[in-house]
Coordinates of C-alpha atoms and ligand atoms in Angstrom, one line a residue:
M1 CA 34.4 -26.6 86.9
K2 CA 35.3 -24.8 83.7
S3 CA 36.6 -21.8 85.4
T4 CA 38.7 -23.9 87.9
V5 CA 40.3 -25.7 85.0
F6 CA 40.9 -22.4 83.2
A7 CA 42.4 -20.6 86.2
L8 CA 44.9 -23.5 86.6
T9 CA 45.7 -23.4 82.9
A10 CA 46.2 -19.6 83.1
L11 CA 48.7 -20.1 86.0
L12 CA 50.7 -22.6 84.1
S13 CA 50.7 -20.8 80.8
P14 CA 50.0 -17.1 80.6
A15 CA 49.9 -17.4 76.8
L16 CA 46.8 -19.6 76.9
A17 CA 45.0 -17.0 79.0
A18 CA 44.6 -14.6 76.1
P19 CA 41.1 -15.8 75.1
T20 CA 39.7 -14.3 78.3
A21 CA 40.5 -10.9 77.0
R22 CA 38.2 -11.4 74.0
A23 CA 34.6 -10.4 74.0
T24 CA 32.2 -13.3 74.5
K25 CA 30.4 -12.7 71.2
V26 CA 30.5 -11.0 67.9
Q27 CA 29.4 -7.4 67.6
Y28 CA 26.9 -7.8 64.7
A29 CA 24.2 -10.5 64.2
G30 CA 21.3 -10.6 61.9
V31 CA 20.0 -11.7 58.5
N32 CA 19.8 -10.7 54.9
I33 CA 16.7 -9.0 53.8
A34 CA 16.5 -10.3 50.2
G35 CA 14.3 -9.0 47.4
F36 CA 15.9 -6.1 45.5
D37 CA 18.4 -8.7 44.2
F38 CA 15.7 -11.1 42.8
G39 CA 16.1 -11.4 39.1
C40 CA 19.9 -11.2 39.3
A41 CA 21.7 -14.3 38.0
T42 CA 25.3 -15.4 38.7
D43 CA 26.5 -14.0 35.4
G44 CA 25.6 -10.5 36.6
T45 CA 22.5 -10.1 34.5
C46 CA 19.6 -8.6 36.5
S47 CA 16.1 -8.3 35.2
L48 CA 14.7 -5.0 36.1
T49 CA 11.2 -6.4 36.3
G50 CA 12.3 -9.5 38.4
T51 CA 13.0 -7.3 41.4
S52 CA 10.7 -7.8 44.3
K53 CA 10.4 -4.9 46.6
P54 CA 10.7 -6.5 50.0
Y55 CA 9.0 -3.7 51.9
D56 CA 5.6 -4.7 50.6
I57 CA 5.8 -8.0 48.8
V58 CA 5.2 -10.5 51.6
S59 CA 1.5 -10.2 52.5
G60 CA 1.1 -9.3 56.1
A61 CA 4.8 -9.5 56.7
N62 CA 6.7 -6.7 55.0
A63 CA 10.4 -6.3 55.4
L64 CA 10.2 -3.2 57.5
G65 CA 8.0 -5.1 60.0
Q66 CA 10.4 -8.0 59.8
M67 CA 13.4 -5.9 60.8
N68 CA 11.5 -4.2 63.6
H69 CA 10.6 -7.7 64.9
F70 CA 14.2 -9.0 64.6
V71 CA 15.5 -6.0 66.6
K72 CA 12.7 -5.7 69.2
D73 CA 11.9 -9.3 69.9
D74 CA 15.2 -11.0 69.0
T75 CA 17.8 -8.3 69.8
L76 CA 19.4 -8.8 66.4
N77 CA 21.2 -5.7 65.2
T78 CA 22.4 -6.2 61.6
F79 CA 20.7 -6.4 58.2
R80 CA 22.3 -6.9 54.8
L81 CA 20.3 -5.4 52.0
P82 CA 21.1 -6.9 48.6
V83 CA 20.3 -4.9 45.5
G84 CA 21.1 -5.3 41.8
W85 CA 23.4 -2.8 40.2
Q86 CA 21.1 -2.5 37.2
F87 CA 18.1 -1.7 39.3
L88 CA 19.9 1.3 41.0
T89 CA 20.8 2.9 37.7
N90 CA 17.8 1.6 35.8
G91 CA 19.9 -0.4 33.4
Q92 CA 22.4 2.4 32.5
L93 CA 26.0 1.3 33.0
G94 CA 27.9 4.2 34.3
G95 CA 24.7 6.2 34.8
Q96 CA 23.4 8.2 37.8
L97 CA 21.3 6.5 40.5
N98 CA 17.8 6.4 39.2
S99 CA 15.7 8.5 41.5
N100 CA 12.7 6.3 41.4
N101 CA 14.5 3.0 41.8
A102 CA 17.1 4.2 44.3
G103 CA 14.2 5.9 46.1
Q104 CA 12.5 2.5 46.5
Y105 CA 15.7 0.8 47.7
D106 CA 16.1 3.8 50.1
R107 CA 12.9 2.9 51.8
L108 CA 14.5 -0.4 52.8
V109 CA 17.7 1.3 54.0
Q110 CA 15.7 3.8 56.0
G111 CA 13.6 1.0 57.4
C112 CA 16.8 -0.7 58.6
L113 CA 18.1 2.4 60.2
N114 CA 14.8 3.2 61.8
S115 CA 14.5 -0.3 63.2
G116 CA 17.3 0.5 65.7
A117 CA 19.8 -1.8 64.0
A118 CA 23.5 -1.1 64.6
L119 CA 24.6 -1.9 61.1
C120 CA 22.8 -1.8 57.7
I121 CA 24.9 -3.3 54.8
I122 CA 24.4 -2.1 51.3
D123 CA 25.2 -5.1 49.1
I124 CA 25.6 -4.8 45.3
H125 CA 24.5 -8.3 44.3
N126 CA 26.3 -8.7 40.9
Y127 CA 28.9 -11.4 41.2
A128 CA 31.7 -9.0 40.0
R129 CA 29.8 -8.6 36.7
W130 CA 27.4 -6.6 34.6
N131 CA 25.5 -8.6 32.0
G132 CA 28.0 -11.5 31.8
K133 CA 31.2 -9.5 31.8
I134 CA 33.7 -9.0 34.7
V135 CA 34.4 -5.6 36.1
G136 CA 38.0 -4.5 35.2
Q137 CA 38.6 -7.7 33.2
G138 CA 36.7 -7.2 29.9
G139 CA 33.5 -5.8 31.3
P140 CA 32.7 -2.5 33.0
T141 CA 35.6 -0.3 33.8
N142 CA 36.8 0.0 37.4
A143 CA 35.8 3.7 37.2
Q144 CA 32.2 2.7 36.4
L145 CA 31.9 0.6 39.5
A146 CA 33.8 3.2 41.6
D147 CA 31.4 5.9 40.3
L148 CA 28.4 3.8 41.5
W149 CA 30.0 3.6 44.9
K150 CA 30.9 7.2 45.0
Q151 CA 27.2 8.1 44.5
L152 CA 26.1 5.6 47.2
A153 CA 28.9 6.8 49.6
T154 CA 27.8 10.4 49.0
K155 CA 24.2 9.5 49.8
Y156 CA 24.8 7.2 52.8
G157 CA 28.3 7.8 54.1
K158 CA 27.5 10.3 56.8
N159 CA 25.7 7.6 58.8
S160 CA 28.2 5.4 60.6
K161 CA 25.6 2.6 60.8
I162 CA 25.8 2.1 57.0
A163 CA 28.4 -0.4 55.8
F164 CA 29.3 -0.9 52.1
G165 CA 29.5 -4.4 50.7
V166 CA 31.5 -3.8 47.5
M167 CA 30.3 -6.8 45.6
N168 CA 28.4 -10.1 46.3
E169 CA 30.2 -13.3 45.4
P170 CA 32.8 -12.7 42.7
H171 CA 33.5 -16.0 41.1
D172 CA 35.7 -17.4 38.2
V173 CA 37.5 -14.1 38.2
P174 CA 40.7 -14.9 36.2
D175 CA 43.1 -12.3 37.8
I176 CA 42.8 -11.8 41.5
K177 CA 45.4 -9.0 41.6
A178 CA 43.4 -7.1 39.0
W179 CA 40.2 -7.7 41.1
A180 CA 42.0 -6.3 44.1
A181 CA 42.9 -3.2 42.0
T182 CA 39.2 -2.9 41.2
V183 CA 38.3 -3.1 44.9
Q184 CA 41.0 -0.5 45.7
E185 CA 39.4 2.0 43.2
V186 CA 36.1 1.5 44.9
V187 CA 37.5 2.0 48.4
T188 CA 39.3 5.1 47.3
A189 CA 36.1 6.5 45.7
I190 CA 34.0 5.7 48.9
R191 CA 36.6 7.4 51.2
S192 CA 37.0 10.4 48.9
A193 CA 33.3 10.9 48.9
G194 CA 33.5 11.6 52.6
A195 CA 32.6 8.2 54.0
T196 CA 35.9 8.2 55.9
S197 CA 35.1 5.5 58.6
N198 CA 32.2 3.4 57.5
I199 CA 32.9 -0.3 57.3
I200 CA 33.7 -1.5 53.8
L201 CA 33.5 -5.3 53.1
L202 CA 36.1 -6.7 50.7
P203 CA 35.0 -9.6 48.6
G204 CA 37.3 -12.4 47.4
N205 CA 37.1 -14.9 44.6
N206 CA 35.3 -18.3 44.5
W207 CA 31.9 -16.9 45.8
T208 CA 33.7 -15.2 48.7
S209 CA 34.2 -18.7 50.1
A210 CA 35.5 -18.6 53.7
E211 CA 37.2 -21.9 53.0
T212 CA 39.3 -20.7 50.1
Y213 CA 39.7 -17.1 51.1
V214 CA 43.4 -17.7 51.9
S215 CA 44.2 -20.5 49.5
S216 CA 42.6 -18.8 46.4
G217 CA 45.0 -15.8 46.9
S218 CA 42.0 -13.5 47.8
A219 CA 43.2 -12.8 51.3
E220 CA 46.7 -11.8 50.2
A221 CA 45.5 -9.7 47.2
L222 CA 42.9 -7.9 49.3
A223 CA 45.2 -7.3 52.2
A224 CA 47.0 -4.8 50.0
V225 CA 43.9 -2.7 49.6
T226 CA 44.2 0.4 51.8
N227 CA 42.4 3.6 52.8
P228 CA 43.8 6.9 51.3
D229 CA 45.9 7.3 54.5
N230 CA 47.4 3.9 53.9
S231 CA 45.7 2.4 56.9
T232 CA 43.3 -0.6 56.7
S233 CA 40.9 0.6 59.4
N234 CA 37.3 -0.6 58.8
L235 CA 38.3 -2.6 55.7
I236 CA 36.8 -5.9 56.6
M237 CA 37.1 -9.2 54.7
D238 CA 33.8 -10.4 53.4
V239 CA 33.1 -14.2 53.5
H240 CA 30.3 -16.6 52.8
K241 CA 29.9 -20.3 53.7
Y242 CA 27.1 -22.8 53.6
L243 CA 26.9 -26.1 55.5
D244 CA 25.5 -28.5 52.9
T245 CA 27.4 -31.3 51.1
D246 CA 28.6 -29.1 48.1
N247 CA 28.7 -25.8 49.9
S248 CA 26.0 -24.4 47.6
G249 CA 23.4 -23.4 50.1
T250 CA 20.7 -25.3 48.1
H251 CA 20.1 -28.3 50.4
T252 CA 17.9 -28.5 53.5
E253 CA 20.3 -30.9 55.2
C254 CA 23.7 -29.8 56.6
V255 CA 26.8 -32.0 57.0
K256 CA 29.5 -29.8 58.6
D257 CA 30.1 -26.8 60.8
N258 CA 33.0 -25.5 58.7
I259 CA 35.3 -24.9 61.7
D260 CA 38.2 -27.1 60.8
N261 CA 38.0 -26.6 57.0
A262 CA 37.2 -22.9 57.0
F263 CA 36.8 -20.7 60.1
K264 CA 39.8 -21.9 62.1
P265 CA 42.4 -21.6 59.3
L266 CA 40.8 -18.2 58.3
A267 CA 41.0 -17.0 62.0
D268 CA 44.6 -17.9 62.1
W269 CA 45.3 -15.9 59.0
L270 CA 43.3 -12.9 60.3
R271 CA 45.1 -12.9 63.6
T272 CA 48.5 -13.2 62.0
N273 CA 47.7 -10.4 59.6
K274 CA 45.8 -8.3 62.2
R275 CA 42.6 -8.2 60.1
Q276 CA 38.9 -9.0 60.7
A277 CA 36.2 -10.7 58.7
M278 CA 32.4 -10.9 58.6
L279 CA 30.3 -13.8 57.5
T280 CA 27.6 -12.1 55.5
E281 CA 25.9 -15.3 54.1
S282 CA 25.3 -18.6 55.7
G283 CA 22.3 -20.7 56.3
G284 CA 20.5 -24.0 55.9
G285 CA 17.2 -25.7 56.1
N286 CA 14.9 -25.7 59.0
T287 CA 16.1 -29.2 60.0
A288 CA 17.8 -30.8 62.9
S289 CA 21.1 -31.3 61.0
C290 CA 21.3 -27.6 60.1
Q291 CA 20.4 -26.6 63.6
K292 CA 23.3 -28.6 64.9
Y293 CA 25.9 -27.4 62.5
M294 CA 24.8 -23.8 62.1
C295 CA 24.7 -23.3 65.9
S296 CA 28.2 -24.8 66.2
Q297 CA 29.5 -22.5 63.5
I298 CA 28.1 -19.4 65.1
Q299 CA 29.4 -20.4 68.4
Y300 CA 32.8 -20.6 66.9
L301 CA 32.5 -17.1 65.5
N302 CA 31.4 -15.9 69.0
Q303 CA 34.4 -17.6 70.6
N304 CA 36.7 -15.9 68.1
S305 CA 35.1 -12.4 68.1
D306 CA 38.6 -10.8 68.1
V307 CA 38.7 -11.6 64.4
Y308 CA 35.1 -12.2 63.5
L309 CA 32.9 -9.1 63.5
G310 CA 29.6 -10.8 63.0
Y311 CA 27.3 -12.7 60.7
T312 CA 24.1 -12.3 58.7
G313 CA 22.0 -15.4 57.8
W314 CA 20.6 -16.1 54.3
A315 CA 17.8 -15.1 54.1
A316 CA 14.7 -13.3 55.2
G317 CA 12.9 -10.5 53.3
G318 CA 11.1 -11.7 50.2
F319 CA 11.5 -15.4 50.5
A320 CA 8.4 -17.6 50.9
Q321 CA 8.1 -20.5 53.4
S322 CA 8.7 -22.9 50.5
Y323 CA 12.3 -21.7 49.9
E324 CA 14.9 -24.2 51.2
L325 CA 16.8 -21.7 53.2
N326 CA 13.9 -19.5 54.3
E327 CA 14.4 -17.3 57.3
T328 CA 11.4 -15.1 56.8
P329 CA 9.3 -14.9 59.9
T330 CA 5.6 -15.2 59.8
Q331 CA 3.3 -12.6 61.2
N332 CA 0.0 -13.2 63.0
G333 CA -1.6 -10.0 64.2
N334 CA 1.1 -8.3 66.3
S335 CA 3.1 -11.4 66.9
W336 CA 5.8 -12.9 64.8
T337 CA 7.1 -16.4 64.6
D338 CA 10.7 -17.2 63.5
T339 CA 11.8 -20.1 61.5
S340 CA 13.4 -22.8 63.6
L341 CA 16.9 -22.2 62.4
V342 CA 16.6 -18.4 63.1
K343 CA 15.2 -19.1 66.5
S344 CA 17.7 -21.7 67.6
C345 CA 20.9 -20.4 66.0
I346 CA 20.8 -17.0 64.4
V347 CA 19.1 -15.6 67.5
G348 CA 19.7 -18.4 70.1
A349 CA 23.5 -18.6 69.7
W350 CA 23.6 -14.8 69.9
K351 CA 21.4 -14.3 72.9
G352 CA 22.9 -17.3 74.7
A353 CA 26.5 -16.3 74.2
Ligands
NAG401 C1 36.0 -23.0 45.8 O1 35.7 -23.4 47.1 C2 35.3 -24.8 47.2 C3 35.0 -25.1 48.6 O2 34.3 -24.1 49.2 C4 36.5 -25.7 46.7 O3 36.0 -27.0 46.7 C5 36.9 -25.3 45.3 O4 38.1 -26.0 45.0 C6 37.2 -23.8 45.3 N1 37.6 -23.4 43.9 C7 38.7 -22.6 43.7 C8 38.9 -22.3 42.3 O5 39.4 -22.2 44.6
NAG402 C1 51.1 5.9 51.5 O1 52.2 5.0 51.0 C2 52.8 5.5 49.8 C3 53.7 4.4 49.3 O2 54.4 3.8 50.4 C4 53.5 6.8 50.1 O3 54.0 7.2 48.9 C5 52.4 7.8 50.6 O4 53.1 9.0 50.9 C6 51.7 7.3 51.7 N1 50.6 8.2 52.1 C7 50.3 8.6 53.3 C8 49.1 9.5 53.4 O5 50.9 8.3 54.3

């Protein structure tokens, strides 16, 4: 029935036939593996001792095992690996990667690569800040953030499966153009370190809200960020969106699928401007309402995979079953059980598409 209607529509209006040319689903689907970001607050302070090392904290269910399960049993292929800036340099702003700490984080990165994932995203989880002050706007210099990324790009840039998430959730950044200049310095540093074609995720203001990516001026400012050859290849817009009443991702009930308010208008902007975006955080409780809206949201991304590259749910890794948005699977001997939201939407909407 569907295809008959569609064939008729295509005959009548060739322009409407365009969607058939699109892939049927996004390229990248998976979850965040949280833990190295624990102890980081939204003002960019990160307690070095608050860090949980997610490869061994969850008893019987370490993060390396989780990733192997997600790839092998669920066919997911992408993990975002949050980490605090302070942890990597052991609290030294502008310092070198600390070999001990960066070595621990590297176990998680290597575990991701060894799982067979297609994409492992390094995410600096600092809200555009270091200890309360905004990068390039009263806090660390652009050069200090660019230097961190130069070191990470030198270490990881030869592997095309590594993606660089410049910064988690900038918010209340007063000057979006100045922030885009910060991001530009980071992109230039990454590319100059030899990571010429890895995906780089560009974060906007307002917690990288997909809903306000365009209206906040983030899209326009970040569209001007380019590679050294002036192209924008593999410079992908990084967006987040939750489904609860206040978009905070703290409630177990969901109230909207974010299509009309966020993902449709953003898709229009992306198409007009020939750009792509990735949803690197979204999630909800293991409830019927979240199942309904999260599956609908992911289905929309799949249907618009010309502009949406993929999604990673928030979050597995170090979270316990008691966490509202928990996506950590439980292990029993050799078998794993996913949370209901992961099973039905993160995996279900991906496998079923
Ligand atoms: C941030 O996003 C929320 C919705 O996601 C919106 O209600 C709010 O007005 C936005 N704030 C700014 C400063 O754009
Ligand atoms: C990039 O654009 C700038 C400004 O338009 C121009 O000066 C520069 O030569 C260009 N670089 C390359 C590699 O095309």
